[in-house]
Short mmCIF file of N, CA and C in Angstrom, two decimals:
data_model
loop_
_atom_site.label_atom_id
_atom_site.label_comp_id
_atom_site.label_asym_id
_atom_site.label_seq_id
_atom_site.Cartn_x
_atom_site.Cartn_y
_atom_site.Cartn_z
N MET A 764 -10.78 -13.66 -4.73
CA MET A 764 -9.64 -12.55 -4.35
C MET A 764 -10.02 -11.66 -3.18
N GLU A 765 -9.88 -11.87 -2.11
CA GLU A 765 -10.05 -11.10 -1.12
C GLU A 765 -10.34 -9.19 -1.33
N ILE A 766 -11.01 -8.29 -1.43
CA ILE A 766 -10.90 -7.03 -1.60
C ILE A 766 -10.93 -6.25 -0.01
N PHE A 767 -10.35 -5.34 -0.04
CA PHE A 767 -10.41 -4.75 1.32
C PHE A 767 -10.50 -3.30 1.15
N THR A 768 -11.58 -2.67 1.60
CA THR A 768 -12.57 -1.19 1.29
C THR A 768 -13.40 -1.29 2.25
N SER A 769 -13.72 -1.73 3.38
CA SER A 769 -14.35 -1.84 4.72
C SER A 769 -14.17 -0.79 5.34
N TRP A 770 -12.80 -0.35 5.48
CA TRP A 770 -12.26 0.65 6.44
C TRP A 770 -12.04 2.52 5.42
N SER A 771 -13.17 3.15 5.44
CA SER A 771 -12.82 4.52 4.40
C SER A 771 -12.57 5.62 5.82
N SER A 772 -12.31 5.37 7.15
CA SER A 772 -12.37 6.01 8.25
C SER A 772 -11.72 5.54 9.27
N TRP A 773 -11.38 6.22 10.09
CA TRP A 773 -10.74 5.47 11.21
C TRP A 773 -11.87 5.19 12.12
N ALA A 774 -12.81 5.82 12.03
CA ALA A 774 -13.99 5.39 13.06
C ALA A 774 -14.70 3.87 12.76
N GLN A 775 -14.61 3.29 11.44
CA GLN A 775 -14.49 1.82 10.58
C GLN A 775 -13.32 1.09 11.08
N ALA A 776 -12.39 1.51 11.29
CA ALA A 776 -11.02 0.58 11.23
C ALA A 776 -10.86 0.31 12.59
N GLU A 777 -11.18 1.18 13.77
CA GLU A 777 -10.64 1.15 15.20
C GLU A 777 -11.54 0.16 16.05
N GLY A 778 -12.59 -0.39 15.55
CA GLY A 778 -13.18 -1.95 16.38
C GLY A 778 -12.27 -2.79 15.80
N PRO A 779 -12.29 -3.26 14.66
CA PRO A 779 -11.81 -4.72 13.96
C PRO A 779 -9.88 -4.54 14.43
N VAL A 780 -9.23 -2.79 14.77
CA VAL A 780 -8.00 -2.81 15.24
C VAL A 780 -7.55 -3.48 16.24
N SER A 781 -8.70 -3.20 17.22
CA SER A 781 -8.38 -3.19 18.49
C SER A 781 -8.46 -4.65 18.94
N GLU A 782 -9.46 -5.55 18.18
CA GLU A 782 -10.03 -6.83 18.51
C GLU A 782 -8.40 -7.31 18.28
N ALA A 783 -7.85 -7.25 17.01
CA ALA A 783 -6.67 -7.76 16.87
C ALA A 783 -5.52 -7.50 17.40
N LEU A 784 -5.35 -6.39 17.58
CA LEU A 784 -3.78 -5.79 18.03
C LEU A 784 -3.56 -5.21 19.67
N PRO A 785 -2.60 -4.74 20.39
CA PRO A 785 -2.58 -4.69 21.61
C PRO A 785 -2.89 -3.52 21.59
N PRO A 786 -3.43 -2.90 23.28
CA PRO A 786 -4.06 -1.19 23.05
C PRO A 786 -2.60 -0.35 22.33
N GLY A 787 -1.88 -0.59 22.96
CA GLY A 787 -0.38 0.33 22.57
C GLY A 787 -0.53 0.35 21.07
N THR A 788 -0.91 -0.48 20.33
CA THR A 788 -0.51 -0.62 19.13
C THR A 788 -1.87 0.14 18.28
N THR A 789 -2.94 -0.01 18.85
CA THR A 789 -3.81 0.53 18.57
C THR A 789 -4.07 1.92 18.73
N GLU A 790 -3.63 2.45 19.50
CA GLU A 790 -3.26 3.98 20.15
C GLU A 790 -2.28 4.38 19.13
N SER A 791 -1.16 3.91 18.78
CA SER A 791 -0.08 4.04 17.87
C SER A 791 -1.08 4.58 16.27
N LEU A 792 -1.52 3.44 16.10
CA LEU A 792 -2.15 4.20 14.85
C LEU A 792 -3.38 4.86 14.72
N ARG A 793 -4.10 5.24 15.38
CA ARG A 793 -4.97 6.32 15.55
C ARG A 793 -4.19 7.46 15.55
N ASP A 794 -3.16 7.92 16.49
CA ASP A 794 -2.34 8.79 15.95
C ASP A 794 -1.61 9.05 14.84
N ALA A 795 -1.39 7.59 14.14
CA ALA A 795 -0.95 7.97 12.87
C ALA A 795 -1.47 7.87 11.77
N VAL A 796 -2.97 7.59 11.84
CA VAL A 796 -3.96 7.97 11.15
C VAL A 796 -3.94 9.58 11.07
N ALA A 797 -4.60 9.88 12.21
CA ALA A 797 -4.53 11.46 12.14
C ALA A 797 -3.62 12.54 11.55
N PHE A 798 -2.17 12.12 11.93
CA PHE A 798 -0.99 12.74 11.70
C PHE A 798 -0.83 12.53 10.24
N ALA A 799 -1.45 11.70 9.29
CA ALA A 799 -1.23 10.87 7.73
C ALA A 799 -2.89 11.98 7.24
N ARG A 800 -3.77 11.57 7.93
CA ARG A 800 -4.72 13.02 7.46
C ARG A 800 -4.27 14.37 7.12
N ALA A 801 -4.19 14.74 8.46
CA ALA A 801 -3.16 16.15 8.62
C ALA A 801 -1.90 16.43 7.64
N GLN A 802 -1.15 15.58 7.37
CA GLN A 802 -0.29 15.81 6.19
C GLN A 802 -0.57 15.87 5.11
N HIS A 803 -1.31 14.71 4.34
CA HIS A 803 -2.32 14.64 3.18
C HIS A 803 -3.04 15.80 2.97
N GLY A 804 -3.48 16.16 3.86
CA GLY A 804 -4.54 17.41 3.69
C GLY A 804 -5.76 16.97 2.61
N VAL A 805 -5.91 17.52 1.79
CA VAL A 805 -7.16 17.76 0.54
C VAL A 805 -6.74 16.57 -0.48
N GLN A 806 -5.21 16.18 -0.35
CA GLN A 806 -5.07 14.80 -1.42
C GLN A 806 -5.97 13.99 -1.79
N GLN A 807 -6.16 13.79 -2.74
CA GLN A 807 -6.91 12.77 -3.53
C GLN A 807 -6.37 11.54 -4.09
N ARG A 808 -7.10 10.69 -4.18
CA ARG A 808 -6.60 9.28 -4.78
C ARG A 808 -6.89 9.81 -6.26
N PRO A 809 -6.28 9.10 -7.85
CA PRO A 809 -6.95 9.09 -9.08
C PRO A 809 -8.45 9.04 -9.36
N THR A 810 -8.85 8.45 -8.42
CA THR A 810 -10.55 8.02 -8.16
C THR A 810 -11.02 9.17 -7.72
N GLY A 811 -10.93 10.27 -6.99
CA GLY A 811 -11.17 11.40 -6.57
C GLY A 811 -11.44 11.21 -5.29
N ARG A 812 -11.44 9.96 -4.78
CA ARG A 812 -11.54 9.59 -3.32
C ARG A 812 -11.08 10.32 -2.10
N PRO A 813 -10.92 10.57 -1.15
CA PRO A 813 -9.26 11.13 -0.02
C PRO A 813 -8.76 10.35 0.35
N TYR A 814 -7.58 10.91 -0.15
CA TYR A 814 -6.50 9.95 0.08
C TYR A 814 -6.40 9.04 1.57
N VAL A 815 -6.18 9.18 2.76
CA VAL A 815 -7.02 8.46 3.60
C VAL A 815 -7.46 7.32 3.69
N GLU A 816 -8.28 7.05 2.69
CA GLU A 816 -8.91 5.91 2.13
C GLU A 816 -7.96 4.86 1.72
N HIS A 817 -7.01 5.13 1.28
CA HIS A 817 -5.98 4.61 0.39
C HIS A 817 -5.06 3.86 1.78
N LEU A 818 -4.62 4.60 2.69
CA LEU A 818 -3.49 4.44 3.76
C LEU A 818 -4.32 3.28 4.59
N LEU A 819 -5.75 3.50 4.72
CA LEU A 819 -6.57 2.47 5.68
C LEU A 819 -7.20 0.93 4.91
N GLU A 820 -7.12 1.45 3.67
CA GLU A 820 -6.99 0.10 2.72
C GLU A 820 -5.72 -0.86 2.77
N ALA A 821 -4.79 -0.25 2.87
CA ALA A 821 -3.47 -1.09 3.00
C ALA A 821 -3.02 -1.14 4.24
N LEU A 822 -3.63 -0.35 5.45
CA LEU A 822 -3.84 -0.73 6.77
C LEU A 822 -5.00 -2.52 6.86
N GLU A 823 -5.43 -2.21 6.42
CA GLU A 823 -6.71 -3.79 6.48
C GLU A 823 -6.51 -4.73 5.87
N VAL A 824 -5.61 -4.60 4.69
CA VAL A 824 -5.09 -5.51 3.96
C VAL A 824 -4.09 -5.98 4.81
N ALA A 825 -2.83 -5.59 5.88
CA ALA A 825 -2.21 -5.77 6.60
C ALA A 825 -2.76 -6.68 7.64
N VAL A 826 -3.98 -5.83 8.47
CA VAL A 826 -4.34 -6.53 9.79
C VAL A 826 -5.47 -7.47 9.46
N VAL A 827 -6.11 -7.70 8.68
CA VAL A 827 -7.18 -8.30 7.85
C VAL A 827 -6.59 -9.55 7.26
N GLY A 828 -5.98 -9.19 6.04
CA GLY A 828 -5.36 -10.30 5.18
C GLY A 828 -4.38 -11.08 5.87
N ALA A 829 -3.53 -9.88 5.79
CA ALA A 829 -2.45 -11.02 6.07
C ALA A 829 -1.77 -10.99 7.76
N GLU A 830 -2.89 -10.59 8.52
CA GLU A 830 -2.82 -10.60 9.86
C GLU A 830 -1.08 -9.82 10.69
N LEU A 831 -0.30 -9.05 10.00
CA LEU A 831 0.39 -8.63 10.61
C LEU A 831 0.14 -7.86 11.79
N THR A 832 1.25 -7.58 12.97
CA THR A 832 1.10 -7.43 14.18
C THR A 832 1.90 -6.28 14.45
N ASP A 833 2.76 -6.34 13.86
CA ASP A 833 4.06 -5.49 14.11
C ASP A 833 3.82 -3.95 14.04
N ARG A 834 4.11 -3.40 15.21
CA ARG A 834 3.37 -1.56 15.50
C ARG A 834 4.41 -1.11 13.98
N ASP A 835 5.65 -1.22 14.19
CA ASP A 835 6.42 -0.48 13.39
C ASP A 835 5.75 -0.78 11.70
N VAL A 836 5.45 -1.81 11.73
CA VAL A 836 5.21 -2.10 9.81
C VAL A 836 4.01 -1.49 9.79
N LEU A 837 2.66 -1.62 10.82
CA LEU A 837 1.64 -0.82 10.48
C LEU A 837 1.39 0.08 10.48
N VAL A 838 2.56 1.04 11.66
CA VAL A 838 2.46 2.60 11.60
C VAL A 838 3.20 2.83 10.12
N ALA A 839 4.06 2.38 9.66
CA ALA A 839 4.84 2.53 8.22
C ALA A 839 3.78 2.58 7.53
N ILE A 840 2.62 1.48 7.13
CA ILE A 840 1.68 1.49 6.36
C ILE A 840 0.98 2.60 6.13
N VAL A 841 0.36 3.02 7.46
CA VAL A 841 -0.12 4.18 7.15
C VAL A 841 0.59 5.70 7.02
N LEU A 842 1.30 5.64 7.34
CA LEU A 842 2.61 6.82 6.68
C LEU A 842 3.43 6.59 5.71
N HIS A 843 3.46 5.30 4.43
CA HIS A 843 4.16 5.50 3.60
C HIS A 843 4.25 6.20 2.52
N ASP A 844 3.12 7.30 2.65
CA ASP A 844 3.52 8.11 1.31
C ASP A 844 3.84 9.70 1.63
N VAL A 845 4.00 9.75 2.88
CA VAL A 845 4.43 11.02 3.40
C VAL A 845 5.31 11.71 2.94
N LEU A 846 6.40 10.81 3.01
CA LEU A 846 7.69 11.49 2.78
C LEU A 846 7.68 11.82 1.37
N GLU A 847 7.08 11.08 0.55
CA GLU A 847 6.83 11.57 -1.18
C GLU A 847 5.87 12.01 -1.35
N ASP A 848 4.99 12.37 -0.62
CA ASP A 848 3.78 13.33 -1.17
C ASP A 848 3.41 14.34 -0.31
N THR A 849 4.17 14.83 0.78
CA THR A 849 3.94 16.15 1.77
C THR A 849 4.98 16.68 2.01
N PRO A 850 4.78 17.55 2.81
CA PRO A 850 6.70 18.25 3.20
C PRO A 850 7.22 17.49 4.72
N CYS A 851 6.52 16.36 5.07
CA CYS A 851 6.92 15.70 6.01
C CYS A 851 8.11 15.26 5.86
N THR A 852 9.17 14.89 6.96
CA THR A 852 10.59 14.66 6.84
C THR A 852 10.56 13.38 7.69
N GLU A 853 11.69 12.62 7.10
CA GLU A 853 12.18 11.86 7.74
C GLU A 853 12.25 11.96 9.46
N ALA A 854 13.10 13.15 9.59
CA ALA A 854 12.99 13.37 11.09
C ALA A 854 11.75 13.47 11.87
N ASP A 855 10.67 14.56 10.88
CA ASP A 855 9.45 14.43 11.68
C ASP A 855 8.87 12.92 11.98
N ILE A 856 8.95 12.05 11.25
CA ILE A 856 8.86 10.74 11.50
C ILE A 856 9.57 10.09 12.62
N ALA A 857 10.74 10.07 12.86
CA ALA A 857 11.39 9.85 13.65
C ALA A 857 11.17 9.94 15.17
N ARG A 858 10.92 11.11 15.33
CA ARG A 858 10.14 12.10 16.35
C ARG A 858 9.36 11.96 16.89
N ARG A 859 8.03 11.16 16.23
CA ARG A 859 6.59 10.99 16.76
C ARG A 859 6.58 9.86 16.59
N TYR A 860 7.70 8.67 15.84
CA TYR A 860 7.12 7.20 15.94
C TYR A 860 8.09 6.15 16.06
N GLY A 861 9.66 7.07 16.31
CA GLY A 861 10.63 6.32 16.35
C GLY A 861 11.50 6.07 14.95
N SER A 862 12.52 5.62 15.05
CA SER A 862 13.75 5.40 13.92
C SER A 862 13.20 4.47 12.84
N GLY A 863 12.42 3.22 13.72
CA GLY A 863 12.39 2.03 13.05
C GLY A 863 11.15 2.10 11.79
N VAL A 864 10.08 3.11 12.34
CA VAL A 864 9.34 3.57 11.39
C VAL A 864 9.39 4.55 10.23
N ALA A 865 10.62 5.11 10.36
CA ALA A 865 10.93 6.26 10.06
C ALA A 865 11.74 5.37 8.58
N GLU A 866 12.45 4.79 8.98
CA GLU A 866 13.29 3.69 7.82
C GLU A 866 12.41 2.99 7.07
N LEU A 867 11.59 2.17 7.53
CA LEU A 867 10.48 1.68 6.74
C LEU A 867 9.94 2.68 5.74
N VAL A 868 9.52 3.65 6.07
CA VAL A 868 9.11 4.29 5.37
C VAL A 868 10.00 5.45 4.59
N ARG A 869 11.29 5.34 4.50
CA ARG A 869 12.26 5.93 3.58
C ARG A 869 12.33 4.39 2.73
N TRP A 870 12.50 3.22 3.27
CA TRP A 870 12.60 2.45 2.25
C TRP A 870 11.54 2.28 0.83
N VAL A 871 10.15 2.58 1.46
CA VAL A 871 9.19 2.18 0.45
C VAL A 871 8.89 4.08 -0.42
N THR A 872 9.69 4.75 0.10
CA THR A 872 9.42 5.91 -0.75
C THR A 872 10.27 6.08 -1.71
N LYS A 873 9.87 6.75 -3.37
CA LYS A 873 10.91 7.07 -4.04
C LYS A 873 11.42 8.19 -3.96
N PRO A 874 13.14 7.76 -4.13
CA PRO A 874 13.65 9.11 -4.36
C PRO A 874 13.77 10.23 -5.18
N ARG A 875 13.54 12.07 -4.91
CA ARG A 875 12.78 12.01 -6.12
C ARG A 875 14.22 12.42 -7.32
N GLY A 876 13.87 12.37 -8.13
CA GLY A 876 15.34 12.26 -9.33
C GLY A 876 15.09 10.78 -9.83
N VAL A 877 14.87 9.90 -9.01
CA VAL A 877 15.02 8.34 -9.69
C VAL A 877 14.02 7.99 -10.24
N ALA A 878 14.23 7.13 -11.40
CA ALA A 878 13.01 6.48 -12.29
C ALA A 878 12.23 5.69 -11.52
N LYS A 879 10.93 5.49 -11.30
CA LYS A 879 10.34 4.32 -10.93
C LYS A 879 11.29 3.01 -10.63
N VAL A 880 10.86 2.68 -12.33
CA VAL A 880 11.75 1.21 -12.07
C VAL A 880 13.05 0.94 -11.55
N ASP A 881 13.68 2.25 -11.27
CA ASP A 881 14.94 1.93 -10.57
C ASP A 881 14.84 1.49 -9.77
N TYR A 882 13.83 2.45 -8.99
CA TYR A 882 13.60 1.93 -7.74
C TYR A 882 13.20 0.87 -7.17
N LEU A 883 11.89 0.79 -7.93
CA LEU A 883 11.40 -0.24 -7.49
C LEU A 883 12.05 -1.94 -8.23
N SER A 884 13.25 -1.69 -8.47
CA SER A 884 14.33 -2.72 -8.48
C SER A 884 14.96 -3.09 -7.35
N THR A 885 15.41 -2.08 -6.37
CA THR A 885 16.11 -2.23 -5.48
C THR A 885 15.39 -2.15 -4.39
N LEU A 886 13.89 -2.92 -4.30
CA LEU A 886 13.54 -3.17 -3.30
C LEU A 886 13.27 -4.58 -3.17
N VAL A 887 14.19 -5.53 -4.12
CA VAL A 887 14.87 -6.82 -3.78
C VAL A 887 16.08 -6.64 -2.65
N GLN A 888 16.54 -5.83 -2.12
CA GLN A 888 17.45 -5.16 -0.75
C GLN A 888 16.79 -4.83 -0.07
N ALA A 889 15.10 -4.64 0.02
CA ALA A 889 15.07 -3.85 1.43
C ALA A 889 14.48 -5.12 2.33
N PRO A 890 14.33 -4.53 3.67
CA PRO A 890 14.54 -5.60 4.78
C PRO A 890 13.05 -5.83 4.85
N LEU A 891 12.74 -7.23 5.43
CA LEU A 891 11.50 -7.93 5.25
C LEU A 891 10.29 -6.80 5.51
N HIS A 892 10.16 -6.38 6.81
CA HIS A 892 9.20 -5.53 7.33
C HIS A 892 9.20 -4.20 6.51
N ALA A 893 9.98 -3.51 5.75
CA ALA A 893 9.78 -2.82 4.71
C ALA A 893 9.14 -3.34 3.16
N VAL A 894 9.56 -4.78 2.73
CA VAL A 894 8.79 -5.67 2.17
C VAL A 894 7.06 -5.49 2.29
N PHE A 895 6.92 -5.81 3.67
CA PHE A 895 5.25 -5.83 3.86
C PHE A 895 4.88 -4.73 4.02
N VAL A 896 5.45 -3.49 4.03
CA VAL A 896 4.60 -2.48 3.82
C VAL A 896 4.56 -1.81 2.14
N LYS A 897 5.29 -2.63 1.80
CA LYS A 897 5.06 -2.43 0.08
C LYS A 897 4.18 -2.94 -0.35
N LEU A 898 4.24 -4.57 -0.02
CA LEU A 898 3.28 -5.46 -0.55
C LEU A 898 1.62 -5.08 -0.07
N ALA A 899 1.56 -5.04 0.92
CA ALA A 899 0.38 -3.80 1.58
C ALA A 899 -0.13 -2.72 0.42
N ASP A 900 0.49 -1.89 0.44
CA ASP A 900 0.31 -0.71 -0.26
C ASP A 900 -0.26 -1.02 -1.63
N ARG A 901 0.59 -1.99 -2.28
CA ARG A 901 0.35 -2.36 -3.12
C ARG A 901 -1.33 -3.10 -3.65
N VAL A 902 -1.31 -4.04 -2.69
CA VAL A 902 -2.23 -4.59 -2.49
C VAL A 902 -3.51 -3.37 -2.84
N SER A 903 -3.40 -2.39 -2.01
CA SER A 903 -4.42 -1.64 -2.21
C SER A 903 -4.68 -0.85 -3.62
N ASN A 904 -3.82 -0.72 -3.96
CA ASN A 904 -3.58 0.10 -5.40
C ASN A 904 -4.14 -0.64 -6.75
N VAL A 905 -3.80 -2.03 -6.44
CA VAL A 905 -3.85 -2.80 -7.33
C VAL A 905 -6.00 -3.88 -7.66
N GLN A 906 -5.85 -3.91 -5.97
CA GLN A 906 -7.47 -4.44 -6.07
C GLN A 906 -8.61 -3.96 -6.83
N GLU A 907 -8.55 -2.44 -7.07
CA GLU A 907 -9.35 -2.07 -8.01
C GLU A 907 -9.29 -1.39 -9.34
N LEU A 908 -8.10 -1.89 -9.72
CA LEU A 908 -7.44 -1.50 -11.23
C LEU A 908 -8.24 -0.99 -12.29
N GLN A 909 -9.53 -1.97 -12.18
CA GLN A 909 -10.14 -1.88 -13.07
C GLN A 909 -11.06 -0.09 -13.15
N ARG A 910 -11.06 0.48 -12.09
CA ARG A 910 -11.32 1.43 -12.14
C ARG A 910 -10.55 3.09 -12.89
N MET A 911 -9.53 2.13 -13.25
CA MET A 911 -8.33 3.51 -13.67
C MET A 911 -8.66 3.26 -15.64
N PRO A 912 -7.90 4.04 -16.11
CA PRO A 912 -7.85 4.09 -17.79
C PRO A 912 -6.91 2.85 -18.14
N TRP A 913 -7.37 2.24 -19.22
CA TRP A 913 -7.16 1.27 -19.69
C TRP A 913 -5.48 0.95 -19.63
N ARG A 914 -5.04 2.33 -20.18
CA ARG A 914 -3.47 2.31 -20.44
C ARG A 914 -2.42 2.39 -19.01
N PHE A 915 -3.41 3.14 -17.95
CA PHE A 915 -2.78 2.72 -16.68
C PHE A 915 -2.90 1.57 -16.23
N GLN A 916 -4.11 0.45 -16.28
CA GLN A 916 -4.01 -0.55 -16.36
C GLN A 916 -3.39 -2.10 -16.66
N ARG A 917 -2.84 -1.44 -17.79
CA ARG A 917 -1.90 -2.35 -18.32
C ARG A 917 -0.14 -1.76 -17.92
N ARG A 918 0.01 -0.70 -17.75
CA ARG A 918 1.36 -0.27 -17.41
C ARG A 918 1.21 -0.72 -15.94
N TYR A 919 0.54 -0.51 -15.11
CA TYR A 919 0.67 -0.92 -13.63
C TYR A 919 0.41 -2.49 -13.23
N TYR A 920 -0.30 -3.15 -14.24
CA TYR A 920 -0.08 -4.78 -14.44
C TYR A 920 1.18 -5.39 -14.40
N LEU A 921 1.70 -4.59 -15.56
CA LEU A 921 2.75 -5.43 -15.62
C LEU A 921 4.26 -5.22 -14.97
N GLU A 922 4.02 -3.80 -14.34
CA GLU A 922 5.08 -3.18 -13.14
C GLU A 922 4.79 -3.79 -11.71
N THR A 923 3.66 -4.59 -11.82
CA THR A 923 3.31 -5.20 -10.16
C THR A 923 4.03 -6.79 -10.80
N VAL A 924 3.74 -7.24 -11.73
CA VAL A 924 4.15 -8.57 -12.34
C VAL A 924 5.21 -8.90 -12.24
N ALA A 925 6.20 -7.69 -12.99
CA ALA A 925 7.81 -7.37 -12.31
C ALA A 925 8.54 -6.96 -11.33
N TYR A 926 7.85 -6.54 -10.50
CA TYR A 926 8.67 -5.93 -9.45
C TYR A 926 8.08 -6.18 -7.90
N ILE A 927 6.70 -6.21 -8.20
CA ILE A 927 6.30 -6.60 -6.74
C ILE A 927 5.91 -8.16 -6.40
N MET A 928 5.31 -8.77 -7.38
CA MET A 928 4.58 -10.00 -7.28
C MET A 928 6.23 -10.73 -6.57
N PRO A 929 7.35 -10.45 -7.71
CA PRO A 929 8.68 -11.51 -6.69
C PRO A 929 8.84 -11.34 -5.52
N LEU A 930 8.33 -10.09 -4.60
CA LEU A 930 8.54 -9.93 -3.06
C LEU A 930 7.29 -10.34 -2.43
N ALA A 931 6.58 -10.79 -3.02
CA ALA A 931 5.26 -11.90 -2.44
C ALA A 931 5.42 -12.80 -1.69
N GLY A 932 6.78 -13.27 -2.11
CA GLY A 932 6.91 -14.83 -1.65
C GLY A 932 7.33 -14.84 -0.25
N ALA A 933 7.86 -13.58 0.42
CA ALA A 933 8.11 -13.00 1.48
C ALA A 933 7.31 -13.61 2.39
N HIS A 934 6.14 -13.93 2.32
CA HIS A 934 4.63 -14.01 3.22
C HIS A 934 3.96 -14.57 2.45
N PRO A 935 3.26 -16.06 2.88
CA PRO A 935 2.28 -16.72 2.44
C PRO A 935 1.10 -16.01 1.84
N TRP A 936 0.25 -14.92 2.85
CA TRP A 936 -0.64 -14.55 2.57
C TRP A 936 -0.75 -13.90 1.11
N PHE A 937 0.45 -13.04 1.29
CA PHE A 937 0.49 -11.99 0.30
C PHE A 937 0.88 -12.62 -1.55
N ALA A 938 1.99 -13.45 -0.85
CA ALA A 938 1.96 -14.80 -2.27
C ALA A 938 0.65 -15.36 -2.91
N ARG A 939 -0.12 -15.68 -1.85
CA ARG A 939 -1.24 -16.27 -2.75
C ARG A 939 -2.12 -15.20 -2.90
N TRP A 940 -2.30 -13.92 -2.73
CA TRP A 940 -3.16 -12.95 -3.01
C TRP A 940 -2.95 -12.45 -4.23
N PHE A 941 -1.59 -12.32 -4.28
CA PHE A 941 -1.05 -11.78 -5.64
C PHE A 941 -1.24 -12.77 -6.77
N GLY A 942 -0.91 -14.18 -6.66
CA GLY A 942 -1.06 -15.37 -7.22
C GLY A 942 -2.77 -15.06 -7.88
N GLU A 943 -3.65 -14.99 -7.23
CA GLU A 943 -5.34 -15.23 -7.49
C GLU A 943 -5.77 -13.55 -8.25
N TRP A 944 -4.85 -12.85 -7.63
CA TRP A 944 -4.61 -11.41 -8.49
C TRP A 944 -4.63 -11.47 -9.76
N ARG A 945 -3.27 -12.21 -10.21
CA ARG A 945 -2.37 -12.18 -11.50
C ARG A 945 -3.71 -13.27 -12.39
N THR A 946 -3.76 -14.37 -11.73
CA THR A 946 -4.65 -15.00 -12.69
C THR A 946 -5.98 -14.42 -13.05
N ARG A 947 -6.64 -13.62 -12.13
CA ARG A 947 -8.04 -12.80 -12.29
C ARG A 947 -7.48 -11.50 -13.31
N TRP A 948 -6.41 -11.12 -13.78
CA TRP A 948 -5.68 -9.89 -14.16
C TRP A 948 -5.45 -10.13 -15.72
N HIS A 949 -4.49 -11.28 -15.86
CA HIS A 949 -4.03 -11.77 -17.37
C HIS A 949 -4.80 -11.53 -17.97
N PRO A 950 -5.75 -12.46 -18.53
CA PRO A 950 -6.79 -12.31 -19.39
C PRO A 950 -7.09 -10.72 -19.85
N ARG A 951 -7.62 -10.13 -18.71
CA ARG A 951 -8.37 -8.53 -18.96
C ARG A 951 -7.26 -8.14 -19.62
N VAL A 952 -5.61 -7.78 -19.06
CA VAL A 952 -4.91 -7.52 -20.00
C VAL A 952 -4.16 -7.76 -21.21
N GLU A 953 -4.38 -9.24 -21.24
CA GLU A 953 -4.08 -9.81 -22.95
C GLU A 953 -5.24 -8.81 -23.65
N ARG A 954 -6.34 -8.83 -23.53
CA ARG A 954 -7.68 -8.03 -24.33
C ARG A 954 -7.00 -6.39 -24.04
N LEU A 955 -6.73 -5.77 -23.33
CA LEU A 955 -6.38 -4.55 -23.41
C LEU A 955 -4.81 -4.11 -24.02
N SER A 956 -3.94 -5.17 -24.45
CA SER A 956 -3.22 -4.97 -25.11
C SER A 956 -3.40 -5.46 -26.60
N ALA A 957 -4.32 -6.07 -27.00
CA ALA A 957 -5.30 -5.82 -28.33
C ALA A 957 -5.71 -4.86 -29.16
N TYR A 958 -5.51 -3.89 -27.86
CA TYR A 958 -6.36 -2.71 -28.80
C TYR A 958 -5.14 -1.38 -29.14
#
């Protein structure tokens, strides 16, 4: 199972991104990373690492792993949490990156006041490109799940199997990656469940 943690800064991502993608897409991603960094500010991941590292991991998943090249999908991956976690609005995204990116980010944003399982269950209706955004996000979140407290590990594993893995069939690389991940994690979760 491949792990995607090589890009913790845009400086590390830019070379591989510019080799894989057209100059215009690379420029859009450079701008999106700077915008996301400014929006997320001092936010951290649950592990205490800067939040932008998660966004770059998800981008690495998409570019290096799944070999996605669509500009709107990749920019939406970088911006996928700004509506949920920052004051940024969908209109802000649309003005800067276009309505296509804004729509993708909206699809992967849990609406306020909606239970997480209710939101996740709606993703089966999402456009294919929004599904790709969500899959890249979740690969980043689960690839090193062992760093989290065991109760979180179990809950997140079960949530991923129930709601995210059915979406992975939309792309062969994601289907294979999540299949390998589940094979590795299932015995661990069974052990955790015994406690």
